[in-house]
Coordinates of N, CA and C in Angstrom, one line a residue:
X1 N 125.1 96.2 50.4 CA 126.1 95.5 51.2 C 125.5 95.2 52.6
X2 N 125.6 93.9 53.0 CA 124.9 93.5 54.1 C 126.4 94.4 55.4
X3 N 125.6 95.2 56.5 CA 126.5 95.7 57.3 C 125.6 96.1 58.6
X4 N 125.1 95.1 59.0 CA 124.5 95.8 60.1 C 125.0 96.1 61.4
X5 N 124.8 96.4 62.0 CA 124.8 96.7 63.8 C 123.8 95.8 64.3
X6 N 124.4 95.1 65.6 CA 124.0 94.3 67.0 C 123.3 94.9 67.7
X7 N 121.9 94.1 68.0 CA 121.9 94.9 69.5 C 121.5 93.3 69.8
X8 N 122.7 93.0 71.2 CA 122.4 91.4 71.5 C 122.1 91.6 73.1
X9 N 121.3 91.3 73.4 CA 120.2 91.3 75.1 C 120.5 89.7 75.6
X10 N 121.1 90.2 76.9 CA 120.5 88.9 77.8 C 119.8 88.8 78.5
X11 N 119.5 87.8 79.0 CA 118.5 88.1 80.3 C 118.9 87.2 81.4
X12 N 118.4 87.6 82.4 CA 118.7 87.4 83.6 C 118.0 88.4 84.8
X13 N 118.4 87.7 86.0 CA 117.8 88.5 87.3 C 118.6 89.8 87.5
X14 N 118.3 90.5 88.6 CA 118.9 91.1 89.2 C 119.7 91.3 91.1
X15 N 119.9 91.7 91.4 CA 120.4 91.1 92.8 C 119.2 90.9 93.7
X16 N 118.9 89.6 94.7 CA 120.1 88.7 95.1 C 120.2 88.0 94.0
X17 N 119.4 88.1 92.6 CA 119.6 86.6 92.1 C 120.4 86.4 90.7
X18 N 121.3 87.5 90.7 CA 121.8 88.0 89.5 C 123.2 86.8 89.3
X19 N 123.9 86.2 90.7 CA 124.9 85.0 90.5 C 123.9 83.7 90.2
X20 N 123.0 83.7 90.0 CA 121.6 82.2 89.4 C 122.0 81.6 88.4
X21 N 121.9 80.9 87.8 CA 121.4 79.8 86.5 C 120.7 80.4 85.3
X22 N 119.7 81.0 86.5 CA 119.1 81.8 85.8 C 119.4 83.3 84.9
X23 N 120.8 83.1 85.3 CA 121.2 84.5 84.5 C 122.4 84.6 84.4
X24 N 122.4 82.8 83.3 CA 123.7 82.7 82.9 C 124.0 83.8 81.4
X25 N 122.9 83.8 80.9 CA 123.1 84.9 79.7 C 123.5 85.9 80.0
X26 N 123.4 86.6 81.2 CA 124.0 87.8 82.1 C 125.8 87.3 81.9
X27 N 126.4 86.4 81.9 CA 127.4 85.9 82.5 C 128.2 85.4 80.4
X28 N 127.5 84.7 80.2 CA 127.5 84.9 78.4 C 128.1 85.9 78.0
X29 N 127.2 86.8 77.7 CA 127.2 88.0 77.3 C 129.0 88.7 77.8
X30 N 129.2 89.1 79.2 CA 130.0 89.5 79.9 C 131.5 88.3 78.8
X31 N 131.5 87.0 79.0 CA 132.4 86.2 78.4 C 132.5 86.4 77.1
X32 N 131.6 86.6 76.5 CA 131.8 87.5 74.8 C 132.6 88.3 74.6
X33 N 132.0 89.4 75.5 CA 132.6 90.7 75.5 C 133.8 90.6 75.8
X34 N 134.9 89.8 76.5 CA 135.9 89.5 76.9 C 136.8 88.6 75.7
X35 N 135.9 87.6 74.8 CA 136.6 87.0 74.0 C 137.0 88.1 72.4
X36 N 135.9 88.7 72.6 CA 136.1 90.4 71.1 C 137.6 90.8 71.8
X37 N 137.6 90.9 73.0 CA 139.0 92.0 73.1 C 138.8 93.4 73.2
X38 N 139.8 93.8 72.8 CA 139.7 95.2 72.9 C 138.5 96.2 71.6
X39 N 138.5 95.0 71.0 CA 137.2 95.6 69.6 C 136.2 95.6 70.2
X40 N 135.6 95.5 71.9 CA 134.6 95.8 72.4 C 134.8 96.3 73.9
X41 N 133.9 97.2 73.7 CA 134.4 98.0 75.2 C 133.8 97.3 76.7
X42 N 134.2 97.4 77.9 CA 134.2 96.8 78.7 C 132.6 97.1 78.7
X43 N 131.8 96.3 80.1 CA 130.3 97.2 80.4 C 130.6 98.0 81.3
X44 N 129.9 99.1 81.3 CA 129.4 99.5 82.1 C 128.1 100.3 82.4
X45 N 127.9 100.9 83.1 CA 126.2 101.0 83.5 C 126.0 102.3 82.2
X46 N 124.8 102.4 81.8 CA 124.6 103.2 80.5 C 123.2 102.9 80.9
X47 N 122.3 104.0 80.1 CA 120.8 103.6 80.1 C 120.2 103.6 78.9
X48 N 119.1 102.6 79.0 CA 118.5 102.2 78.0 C 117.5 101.7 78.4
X49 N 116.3 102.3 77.5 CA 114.8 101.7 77.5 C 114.4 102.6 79.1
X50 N 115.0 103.7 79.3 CA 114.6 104.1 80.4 C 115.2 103.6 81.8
X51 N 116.3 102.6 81.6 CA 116.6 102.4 82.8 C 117.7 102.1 82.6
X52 N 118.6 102.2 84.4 CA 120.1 101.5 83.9 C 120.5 100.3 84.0
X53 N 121.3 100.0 83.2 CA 121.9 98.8 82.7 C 123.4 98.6 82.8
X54 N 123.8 97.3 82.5 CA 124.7 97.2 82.5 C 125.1 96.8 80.7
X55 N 125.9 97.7 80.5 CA 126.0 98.0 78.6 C 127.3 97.7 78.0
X56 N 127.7 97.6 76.9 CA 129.0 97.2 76.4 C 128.5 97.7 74.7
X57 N 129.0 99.5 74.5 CA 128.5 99.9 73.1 C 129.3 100.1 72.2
X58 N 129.8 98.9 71.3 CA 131.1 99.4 70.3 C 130.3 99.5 68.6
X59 N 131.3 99.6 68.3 CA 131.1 100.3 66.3 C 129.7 99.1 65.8
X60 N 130.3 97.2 66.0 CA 129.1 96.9 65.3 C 128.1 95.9 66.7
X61 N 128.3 96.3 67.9 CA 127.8 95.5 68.6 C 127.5 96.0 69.8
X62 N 126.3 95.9 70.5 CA 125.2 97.0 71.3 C 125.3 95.8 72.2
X63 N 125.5 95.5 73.3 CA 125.3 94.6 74.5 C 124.5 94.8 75.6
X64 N 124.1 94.7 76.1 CA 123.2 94.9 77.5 C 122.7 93.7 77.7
X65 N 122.9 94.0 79.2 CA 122.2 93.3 80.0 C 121.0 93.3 80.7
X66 N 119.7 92.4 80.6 CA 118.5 93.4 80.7 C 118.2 93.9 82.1
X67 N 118.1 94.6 83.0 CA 117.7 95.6 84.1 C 116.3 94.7 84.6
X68 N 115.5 94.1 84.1 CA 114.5 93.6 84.5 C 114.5 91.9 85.4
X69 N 113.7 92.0 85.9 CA 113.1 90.8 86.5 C 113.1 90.0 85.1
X70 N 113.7 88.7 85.2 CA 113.8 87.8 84.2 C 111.9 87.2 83.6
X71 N 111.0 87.3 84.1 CA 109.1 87.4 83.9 C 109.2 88.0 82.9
X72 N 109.4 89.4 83.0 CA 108.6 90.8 82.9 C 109.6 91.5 81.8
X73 N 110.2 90.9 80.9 CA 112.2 91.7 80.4 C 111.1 92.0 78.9
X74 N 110.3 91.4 78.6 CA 109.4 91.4 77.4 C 109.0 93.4 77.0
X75 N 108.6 94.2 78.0 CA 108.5 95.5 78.0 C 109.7 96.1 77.4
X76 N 111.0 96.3 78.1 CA 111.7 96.8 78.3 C 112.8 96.4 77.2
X77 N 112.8 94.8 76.7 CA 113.3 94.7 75.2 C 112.5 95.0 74.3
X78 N 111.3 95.8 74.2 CA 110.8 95.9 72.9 C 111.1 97.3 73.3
X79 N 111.4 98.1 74.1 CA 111.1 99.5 74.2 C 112.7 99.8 74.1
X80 N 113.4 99.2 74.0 CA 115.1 99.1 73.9 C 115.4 99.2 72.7
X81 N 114.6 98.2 71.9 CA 115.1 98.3 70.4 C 114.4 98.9 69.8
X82 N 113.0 99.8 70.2 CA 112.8 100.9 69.2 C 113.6 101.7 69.5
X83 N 114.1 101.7 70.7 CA 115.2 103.5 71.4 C 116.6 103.1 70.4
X84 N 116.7 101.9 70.3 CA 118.1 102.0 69.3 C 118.0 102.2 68.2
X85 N 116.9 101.9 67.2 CA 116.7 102.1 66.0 C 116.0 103.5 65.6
X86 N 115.7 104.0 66.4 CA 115.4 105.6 66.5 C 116.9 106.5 67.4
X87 N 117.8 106.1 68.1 CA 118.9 107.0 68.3 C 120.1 106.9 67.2
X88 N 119.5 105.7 66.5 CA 120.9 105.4 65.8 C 120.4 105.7 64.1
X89 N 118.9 106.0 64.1 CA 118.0 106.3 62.9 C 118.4 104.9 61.3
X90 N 118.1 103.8 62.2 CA 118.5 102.5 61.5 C 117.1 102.1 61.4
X91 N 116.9 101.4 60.1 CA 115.9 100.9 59.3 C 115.7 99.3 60.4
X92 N 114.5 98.7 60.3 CA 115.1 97.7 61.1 C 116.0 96.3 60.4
X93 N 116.1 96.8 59.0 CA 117.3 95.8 58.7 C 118.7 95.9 58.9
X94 N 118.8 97.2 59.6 CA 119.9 97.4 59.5 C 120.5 97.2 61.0
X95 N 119.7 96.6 61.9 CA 119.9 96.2 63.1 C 119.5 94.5 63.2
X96 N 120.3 93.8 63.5 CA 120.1 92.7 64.0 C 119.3 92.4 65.7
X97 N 118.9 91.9 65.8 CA 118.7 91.3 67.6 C 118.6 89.7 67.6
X98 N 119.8 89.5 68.9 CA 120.1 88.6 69.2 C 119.7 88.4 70.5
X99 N 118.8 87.5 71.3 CA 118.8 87.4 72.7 C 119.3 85.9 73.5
X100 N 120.1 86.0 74.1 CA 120.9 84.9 74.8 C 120.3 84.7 76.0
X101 N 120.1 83.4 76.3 CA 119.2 83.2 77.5 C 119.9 82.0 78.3
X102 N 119.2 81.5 79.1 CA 119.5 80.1 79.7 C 118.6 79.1 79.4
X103 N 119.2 78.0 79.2 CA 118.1 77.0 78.9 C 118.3 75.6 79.9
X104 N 117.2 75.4 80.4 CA 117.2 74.0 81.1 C 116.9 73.0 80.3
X105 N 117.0 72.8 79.1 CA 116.8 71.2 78.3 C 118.4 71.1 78.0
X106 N 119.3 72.1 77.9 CA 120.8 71.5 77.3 C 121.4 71.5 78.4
X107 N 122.6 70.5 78.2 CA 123.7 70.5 79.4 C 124.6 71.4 79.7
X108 N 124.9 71.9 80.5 CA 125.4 72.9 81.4 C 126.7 73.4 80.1
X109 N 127.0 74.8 80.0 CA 127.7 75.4 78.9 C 127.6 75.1 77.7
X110 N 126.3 74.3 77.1 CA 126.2 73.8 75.9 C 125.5 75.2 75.1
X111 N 126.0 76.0 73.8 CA 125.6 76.6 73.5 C 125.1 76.6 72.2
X112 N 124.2 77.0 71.8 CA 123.4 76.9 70.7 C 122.7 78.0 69.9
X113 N 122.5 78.3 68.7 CA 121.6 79.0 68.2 C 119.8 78.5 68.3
X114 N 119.3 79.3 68.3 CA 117.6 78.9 68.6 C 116.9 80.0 67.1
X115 N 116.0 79.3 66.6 CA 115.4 80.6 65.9 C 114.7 81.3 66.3
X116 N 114.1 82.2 66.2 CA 113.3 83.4 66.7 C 111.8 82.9 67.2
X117 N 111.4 81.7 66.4 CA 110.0 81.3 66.2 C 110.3 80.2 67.2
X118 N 111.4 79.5 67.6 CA 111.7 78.6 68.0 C 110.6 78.1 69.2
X119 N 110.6 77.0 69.7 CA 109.3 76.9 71.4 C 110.0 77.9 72.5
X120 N 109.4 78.4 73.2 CA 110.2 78.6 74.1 C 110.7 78.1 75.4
X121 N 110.6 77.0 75.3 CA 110.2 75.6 76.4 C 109.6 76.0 77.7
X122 N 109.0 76.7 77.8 CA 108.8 77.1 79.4 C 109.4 78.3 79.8
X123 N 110.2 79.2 79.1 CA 111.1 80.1 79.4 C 109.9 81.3 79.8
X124 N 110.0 81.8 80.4 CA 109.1 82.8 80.8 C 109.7 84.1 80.1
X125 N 110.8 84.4 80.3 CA 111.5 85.7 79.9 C 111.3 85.6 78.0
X126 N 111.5 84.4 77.3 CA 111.0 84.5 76.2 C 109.7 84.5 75.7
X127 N 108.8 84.1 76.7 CA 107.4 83.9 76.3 C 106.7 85.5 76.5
X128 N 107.8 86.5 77.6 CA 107.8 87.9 77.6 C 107.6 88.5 76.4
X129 N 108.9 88.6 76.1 CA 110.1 88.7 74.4 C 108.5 88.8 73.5
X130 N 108.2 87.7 73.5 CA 107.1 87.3 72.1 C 106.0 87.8 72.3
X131 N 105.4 88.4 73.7 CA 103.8 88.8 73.6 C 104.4 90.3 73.7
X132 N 105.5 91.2 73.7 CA 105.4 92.5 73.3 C 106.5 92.8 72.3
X133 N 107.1 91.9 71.4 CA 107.6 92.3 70.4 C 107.6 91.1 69.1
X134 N 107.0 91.5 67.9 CA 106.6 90.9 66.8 C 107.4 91.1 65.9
X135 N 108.0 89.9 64.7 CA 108.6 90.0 63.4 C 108.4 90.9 62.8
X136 N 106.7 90.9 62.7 CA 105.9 90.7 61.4 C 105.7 92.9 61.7
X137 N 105.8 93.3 62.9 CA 105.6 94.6 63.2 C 107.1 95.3 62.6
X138 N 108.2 94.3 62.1 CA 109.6 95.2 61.4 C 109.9 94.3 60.5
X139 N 109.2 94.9 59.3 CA 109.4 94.1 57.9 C 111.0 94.2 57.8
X140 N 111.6 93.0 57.3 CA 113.6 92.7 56.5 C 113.9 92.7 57.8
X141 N 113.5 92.6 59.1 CA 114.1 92.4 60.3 C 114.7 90.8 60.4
X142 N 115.7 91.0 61.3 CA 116.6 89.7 61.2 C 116.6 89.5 63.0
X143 N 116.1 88.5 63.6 CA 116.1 88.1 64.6 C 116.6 87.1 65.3
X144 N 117.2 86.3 66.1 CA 117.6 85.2 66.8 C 117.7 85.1 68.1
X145 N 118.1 83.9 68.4 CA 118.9 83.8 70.0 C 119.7 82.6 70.0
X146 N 120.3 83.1 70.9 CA 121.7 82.0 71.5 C 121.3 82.0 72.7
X147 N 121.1 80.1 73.0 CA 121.0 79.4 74.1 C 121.8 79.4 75.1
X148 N 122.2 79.4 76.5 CA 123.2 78.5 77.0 C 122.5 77.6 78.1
X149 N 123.0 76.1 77.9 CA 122.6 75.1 79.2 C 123.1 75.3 79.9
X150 N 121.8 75.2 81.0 CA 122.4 75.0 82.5 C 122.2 73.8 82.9
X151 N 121.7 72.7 82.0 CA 121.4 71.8 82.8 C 120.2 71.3 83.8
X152 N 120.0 70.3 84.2 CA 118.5 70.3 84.8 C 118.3 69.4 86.0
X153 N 117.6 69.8 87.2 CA 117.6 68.7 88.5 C 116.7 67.7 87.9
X154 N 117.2 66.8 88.9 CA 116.5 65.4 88.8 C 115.0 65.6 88.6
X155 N 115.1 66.3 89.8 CA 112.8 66.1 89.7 C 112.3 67.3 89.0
X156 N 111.6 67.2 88.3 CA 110.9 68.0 87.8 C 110.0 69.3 88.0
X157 N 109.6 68.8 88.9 CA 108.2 69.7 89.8 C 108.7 71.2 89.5
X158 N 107.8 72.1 89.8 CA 108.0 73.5 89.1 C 108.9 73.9 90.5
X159 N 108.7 73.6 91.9 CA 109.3 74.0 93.0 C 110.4 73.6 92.8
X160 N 110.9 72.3 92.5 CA 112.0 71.9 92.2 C 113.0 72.5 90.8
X161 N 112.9 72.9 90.2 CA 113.1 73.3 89.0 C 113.2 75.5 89.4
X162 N 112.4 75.9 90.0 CA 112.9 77.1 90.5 C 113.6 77.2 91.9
X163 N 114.0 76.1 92.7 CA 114.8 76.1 92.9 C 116.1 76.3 92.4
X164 N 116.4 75.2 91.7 CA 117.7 75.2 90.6 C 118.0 76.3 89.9
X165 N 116.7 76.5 89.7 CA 117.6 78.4 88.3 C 118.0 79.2 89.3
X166 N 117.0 79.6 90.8 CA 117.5 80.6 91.7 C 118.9 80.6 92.6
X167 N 119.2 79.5 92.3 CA 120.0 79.0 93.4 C 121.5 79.4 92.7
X168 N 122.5 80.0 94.0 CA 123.7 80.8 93.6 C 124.3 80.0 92.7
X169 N 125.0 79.9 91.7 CA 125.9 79.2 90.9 C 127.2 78.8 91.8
X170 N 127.4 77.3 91.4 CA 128.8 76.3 92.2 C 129.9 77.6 91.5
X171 N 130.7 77.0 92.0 CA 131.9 76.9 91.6 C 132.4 76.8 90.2
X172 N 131.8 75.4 89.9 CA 132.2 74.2 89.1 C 131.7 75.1 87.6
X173 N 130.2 75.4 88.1 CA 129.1 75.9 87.4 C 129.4 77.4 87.0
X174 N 129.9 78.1 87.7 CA 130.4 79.5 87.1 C 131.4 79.3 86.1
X175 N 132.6 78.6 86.3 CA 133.6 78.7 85.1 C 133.3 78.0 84.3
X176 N 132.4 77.2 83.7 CA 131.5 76.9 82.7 C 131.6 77.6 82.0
X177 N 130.1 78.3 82.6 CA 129.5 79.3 82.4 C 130.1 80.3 81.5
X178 N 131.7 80.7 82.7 CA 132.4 82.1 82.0 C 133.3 81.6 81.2
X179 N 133.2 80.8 80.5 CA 134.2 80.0 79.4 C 133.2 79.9 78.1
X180 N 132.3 80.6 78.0 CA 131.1 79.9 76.8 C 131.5 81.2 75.7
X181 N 132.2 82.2 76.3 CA 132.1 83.3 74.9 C 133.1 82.6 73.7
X182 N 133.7 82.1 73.7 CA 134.5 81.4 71.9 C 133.2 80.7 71.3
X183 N 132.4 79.7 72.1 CA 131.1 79.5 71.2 C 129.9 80.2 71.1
X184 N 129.8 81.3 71.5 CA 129.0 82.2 71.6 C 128.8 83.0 70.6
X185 N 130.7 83.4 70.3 CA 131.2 84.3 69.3 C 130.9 83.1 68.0
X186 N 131.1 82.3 68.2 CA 131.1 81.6 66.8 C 129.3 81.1 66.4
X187 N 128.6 81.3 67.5 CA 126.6 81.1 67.1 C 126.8 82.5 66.7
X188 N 127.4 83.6 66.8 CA 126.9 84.9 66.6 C 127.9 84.9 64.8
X189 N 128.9 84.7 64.4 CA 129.5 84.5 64.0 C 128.7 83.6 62.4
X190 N 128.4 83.0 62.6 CA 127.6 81.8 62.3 C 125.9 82.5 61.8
X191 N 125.9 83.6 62.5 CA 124.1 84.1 62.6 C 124.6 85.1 61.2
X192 N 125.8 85.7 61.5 CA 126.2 87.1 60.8 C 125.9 86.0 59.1
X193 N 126.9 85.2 58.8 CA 127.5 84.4 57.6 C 125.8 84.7 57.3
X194 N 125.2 83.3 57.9 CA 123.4 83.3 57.4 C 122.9 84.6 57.1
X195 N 123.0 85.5 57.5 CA 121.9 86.5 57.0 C 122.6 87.6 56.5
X196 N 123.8 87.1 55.9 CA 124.6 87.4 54.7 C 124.5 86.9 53.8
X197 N 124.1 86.1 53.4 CA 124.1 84.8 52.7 C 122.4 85.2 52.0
X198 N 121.2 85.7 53.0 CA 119.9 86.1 53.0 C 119.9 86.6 51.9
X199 N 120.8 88.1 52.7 CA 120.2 89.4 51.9 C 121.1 89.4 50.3
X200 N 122.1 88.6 50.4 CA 122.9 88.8 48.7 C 122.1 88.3 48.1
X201 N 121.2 87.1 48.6 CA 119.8 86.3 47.5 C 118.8 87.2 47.2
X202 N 118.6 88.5 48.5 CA 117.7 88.9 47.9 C 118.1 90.2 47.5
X203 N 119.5 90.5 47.0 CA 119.8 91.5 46.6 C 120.9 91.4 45.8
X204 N 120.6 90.6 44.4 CA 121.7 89.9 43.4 C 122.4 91.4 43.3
X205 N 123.5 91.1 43.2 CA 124.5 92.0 42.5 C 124.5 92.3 40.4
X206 N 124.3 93.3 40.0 CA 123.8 93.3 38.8 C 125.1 93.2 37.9

Protein backbone atom coordinates (compact mmCIF):
# COMPACT_ATOMS: atom_id res chain seq x y z
CA UNK A 1 0.00 0.00 0.00
CA UNK A 2 1.38 3.20 -1.26
CA UNK A 3 1.42 5.44 2.25
CA UNK A 4 4.07 7.56 2.63
CA UNK A 5 5.08 10.59 4.72
CA UNK A 6 6.08 14.32 3.38
CA UNK A 7 8.94 16.03 3.97
CA UNK A 8 8.09 19.35 1.74
CA UNK A 9 11.10 22.24 2.06
CA UNK A 10 10.99 25.70 0.96
CA UNK A 11 13.36 27.90 0.29
CA UNK A 12 13.88 31.25 0.91
CA UNK A 13 16.11 33.99 2.67
CA UNK A 14 16.30 34.83 6.01
CA UNK A 15 15.93 38.27 7.70
CA UNK A 16 16.26 41.32 6.20
CA UNK A 17 15.26 39.30 3.26
CA UNK A 18 12.88 36.82 4.39
CA UNK A 19 9.56 39.38 3.20
CA UNK A 20 11.47 39.01 -0.74
CA UNK A 21 10.21 37.33 -3.91
CA UNK A 22 12.71 35.56 -3.18
CA UNK A 23 11.12 33.57 -0.49
CA UNK A 24 7.85 33.29 -1.72
CA UNK A 25 8.07 29.42 -1.09
CA UNK A 26 8.67 30.63 2.59
CA UNK A 27 5.18 32.22 2.22
CA UNK A 28 3.62 28.98 0.09
CA UNK A 29 4.38 26.68 2.32
CA UNK A 30 3.01 28.91 5.52
CA UNK A 31 -0.54 29.20 2.99
CA UNK A 32 -0.64 25.35 2.75
CA UNK A 33 -0.29 24.88 6.02
CA UNK A 34 -3.27 27.18 6.59
CA UNK A 35 -5.40 25.63 3.75
CA UNK A 36 -4.93 21.61 5.54
CA UNK A 37 -6.56 23.25 8.66
CA UNK A 38 -6.40 21.81 11.64
CA UNK A 39 -4.93 18.28 10.03
CA UNK A 40 -1.67 20.32 10.14
CA UNK A 41 -0.11 21.91 12.97
CA UNK A 42 0.77 25.50 13.00
CA UNK A 43 4.90 26.27 12.46
CA UNK A 44 6.85 26.70 14.80
CA UNK A 45 10.63 26.86 15.42
CA UNK A 46 11.80 23.06 15.77
CA UNK A 47 15.33 21.90 14.64
CA UNK A 48 16.40 20.23 11.94
CA UNK A 49 19.57 19.34 10.02
CA UNK A 50 21.19 20.96 13.00
CA UNK A 51 19.59 24.17 13.05
CA UNK A 52 16.41 26.01 13.84
CA UNK A 53 13.76 26.38 11.70
CA UNK A 54 10.67 27.29 11.21
CA UNK A 55 8.53 23.64 11.10
CA UNK A 56 5.04 22.47 10.78
CA UNK A 57 5.24 18.31 11.85
CA UNK A 58 1.87 16.41 11.40
CA UNK A 59 1.01 12.46 10.89
CA UNK A 60 1.65 12.62 6.94
CA UNK A 61 3.43 15.93 6.28
CA UNK A 62 6.93 17.39 7.59
CA UNK A 63 7.13 21.20 6.49
CA UNK A 64 10.02 23.46 7.06
CA UNK A 65 11.25 26.12 6.08
CA UNK A 66 14.84 26.19 5.09
CA UNK A 67 17.16 28.17 7.87
CA UNK A 68 19.65 28.85 5.11
CA UNK A 69 20.75 31.57 2.78
CA UNK A 70 18.72 30.78 -0.36
CA UNK A 71 22.78 29.93 -2.48
CA UNK A 72 23.90 27.58 0.04
CA UNK A 73 20.16 25.53 1.27
CA UNK A 74 21.81 22.52 -0.92
CA UNK A 75 23.89 21.26 2.53
CA UNK A 76 21.30 21.55 4.88
CA UNK A 77 18.42 19.85 2.63
CA UNK A 78 20.39 16.84 2.03
CA UNK A 79 21.39 16.64 5.68
CA UNK A 80 17.54 17.21 6.63
CA UNK A 81 16.38 14.30 4.82
CA UNK A 82 18.82 11.82 5.93
CA UNK A 83 17.94 13.21 9.70
CA UNK A 84 14.24 12.39 8.73
CA UNK A 85 14.65 9.09 7.29
CA UNK A 86 16.92 7.97 10.09
CA UNK A 87 14.63 9.61 13.13
CA UNK A 88 11.54 8.34 11.59
CA UNK A 89 13.63 4.84 10.42
CA UNK A 90 11.83 5.19 6.79
CA UNK A 91 13.11 3.48 3.77
CA UNK A 92 13.52 6.22 1.30
CA UNK A 93 10.30 5.15 -0.46
CA UNK A 94 8.57 5.69 2.24
CA UNK A 95 9.32 9.39 2.24
CA UNK A 96 8.41 11.64 -0.41
CA UNK A 97 10.40 15.23 -0.95
CA UNK A 98 8.84 17.94 -2.31
CA UNK A 99 10.72 21.42 -2.66
CA UNK A 100 8.72 24.62 -3.43
CA UNK A 101 10.55 27.49 -4.58
CA UNK A 102 10.09 30.79 -6.46
CA UNK A 103 10.33 31.06 -9.96
CA UNK A 104 11.02 34.14 -12.20
CA UNK A 105 9.84 32.66 -15.69
CA UNK A 106 5.97 32.23 -14.41
CA UNK A 107 3.65 35.05 -13.54
CA UNK A 108 3.23 36.16 -10.12
CA UNK A 109 1.03 33.30 -8.03
CA UNK A 110 1.18 30.97 -10.90
CA UNK A 111 1.86 27.60 -9.42
CA UNK A 112 3.11 24.57 -10.91
CA UNK A 113 4.57 21.16 -10.46
CA UNK A 114 8.39 20.92 -11.87
CA UNK A 115 10.11 17.44 -12.09
CA UNK A 116 12.97 16.74 -10.04
CA UNK A 117 15.33 16.56 -13.27
CA UNK A 118 13.53 19.61 -14.43
CA UNK A 119 16.25 22.88 -15.61
CA UNK A 120 16.70 24.85 -13.01
CA UNK A 121 16.57 28.07 -14.85
CA UNK A 122 19.09 29.92 -13.04
CA UNK A 123 17.70 29.13 -9.62
CA UNK A 124 20.78 29.00 -7.46
CA UNK A 125 19.04 27.41 -4.34
CA UNK A 126 18.12 24.42 -6.84
CA UNK A 127 21.30 24.24 -8.57
CA UNK A 128 22.38 23.78 -4.52
CA UNK A 129 19.50 21.02 -4.07
CA UNK A 130 21.27 19.05 -7.08
CA UNK A 131 25.13 19.22 -6.44
CA UNK A 132 24.60 17.68 -2.73
CA UNK A 133 21.64 15.54 -3.13
CA UNK A 134 21.20 12.67 -5.90
CA UNK A 135 18.17 10.36 -7.04
CA UNK A 136 20.29 7.81 -8.00
CA UNK A 137 22.07 7.82 -4.18
CA UNK A 138 18.06 6.61 -2.74
CA UNK A 139 16.96 3.81 -4.95
CA UNK A 140 12.33 3.81 -5.13
CA UNK A 141 12.83 7.49 -3.96
CA UNK A 142 10.10 9.80 -5.24
CA UNK A 143 11.03 13.37 -5.61
CA UNK A 144 9.53 16.81 -6.92
CA UNK A 145 8.86 20.42 -6.68
CA UNK A 146 6.29 22.98 -6.76
CA UNK A 147 6.96 26.28 -8.42
CA UNK A 148 5.52 29.57 -7.52
CA UNK A 149 5.79 32.80 -9.96
CA UNK A 150 6.88 35.82 -9.08
CA UNK A 151 7.07 37.26 -12.14
CA UNK A 152 9.89 39.10 -13.83
CA UNK A 153 11.33 42.97 -14.32
CA UNK A 154 11.58 44.36 -17.53
CA UNK A 155 15.40 44.33 -17.95
CA UNK A 156 17.10 41.49 -17.54
CA UNK A 157 20.65 42.22 -16.35
CA UNK A 158 21.63 40.00 -13.38
CA UNK A 159 21.63 43.51 -11.12
CA UNK A 160 18.37 44.08 -12.28
CA UNK A 161 16.84 40.84 -11.71
CA UNK A 162 18.48 40.59 -7.94
CA UNK A 163 17.15 43.54 -7.39
CA UNK A 164 13.55 42.22 -7.91
CA UNK A 165 13.87 38.92 -5.92
CA UNK A 166 15.49 41.08 -2.89
CA UNK A 167 13.30 43.60 -2.85
CA UNK A 168 10.40 43.69 0.10
CA UNK A 169 7.18 42.30 -1.35
CA UNK A 170 4.11 45.10 -2.47
CA UNK A 171 1.22 44.79 -1.01
CA UNK A 172 -0.42 43.65 -4.10
CA UNK A 173 2.34 41.00 -4.25
CA UNK A 174 2.00 39.43 -0.73
CA UNK A 175 -1.71 38.50 -0.95
CA UNK A 176 -0.88 36.73 -4.09
CA UNK A 177 1.47 35.16 -2.76
CA UNK A 178 -0.61 34.15 0.53
CA UNK A 179 -3.52 32.94 -1.45
CA UNK A 180 -1.46 30.09 -3.50
CA UNK A 181 -2.02 27.24 -0.75
CA UNK A 182 -5.53 25.69 -2.63
CA UNK A 183 -3.18 25.31 -5.72
CA UNK A 184 -0.40 24.22 -3.96
CA UNK A 185 -2.49 21.65 -2.14
CA UNK A 186 -3.82 20.44 -5.35
CA UNK A 187 0.21 20.17 -7.23
CA UNK A 188 0.79 18.24 -3.96
CA UNK A 189 -2.37 16.47 -4.22
CA UNK A 190 -1.91 15.72 -7.87
CA UNK A 191 2.06 14.54 -6.93
CA UNK A 192 0.40 12.08 -4.21
CA UNK A 193 -2.38 10.44 -7.16
CA UNK A 194 1.00 10.01 -9.61
CA UNK A 195 3.19 8.14 -7.44
CA UNK A 196 0.27 6.14 -6.49
CA UNK A 197 -0.59 5.28 -9.57
CA UNK A 198 3.71 4.32 -9.81
CA UNK A 199 3.99 2.07 -7.17
CA UNK A 200 0.44 -0.13 -7.80
CA UNK A 201 2.32 -0.73 -11.49
CA UNK A 202 5.03 -1.69 -9.77
CA UNK A 203 3.46 -3.59 -7.25
CA UNK A 204 0.36 -5.51 -9.01
CA UNK A 205 -1.93 -6.74 -6.50
CA UNK A 206 -2.01 -10.68 -6.84
Amino acid sequence: MFNPRFLIVSLGNQAPYYECLHSAGHFALTSLQKTLGSSQPPFTSERYGRKACLASTGSNYIMIQSPTVMNISGPWVAKTWREVLENYQLKPSELSLVVVHDDLEEDLGHVKIRKWKASHRGHNGIKSINANLKPSDFPRSRWSRISIGIGRPEARDQMSVSDYVLKKMTRHQRSIIDQVGPRALGCLRQLQEEWEEEYDRANPKL
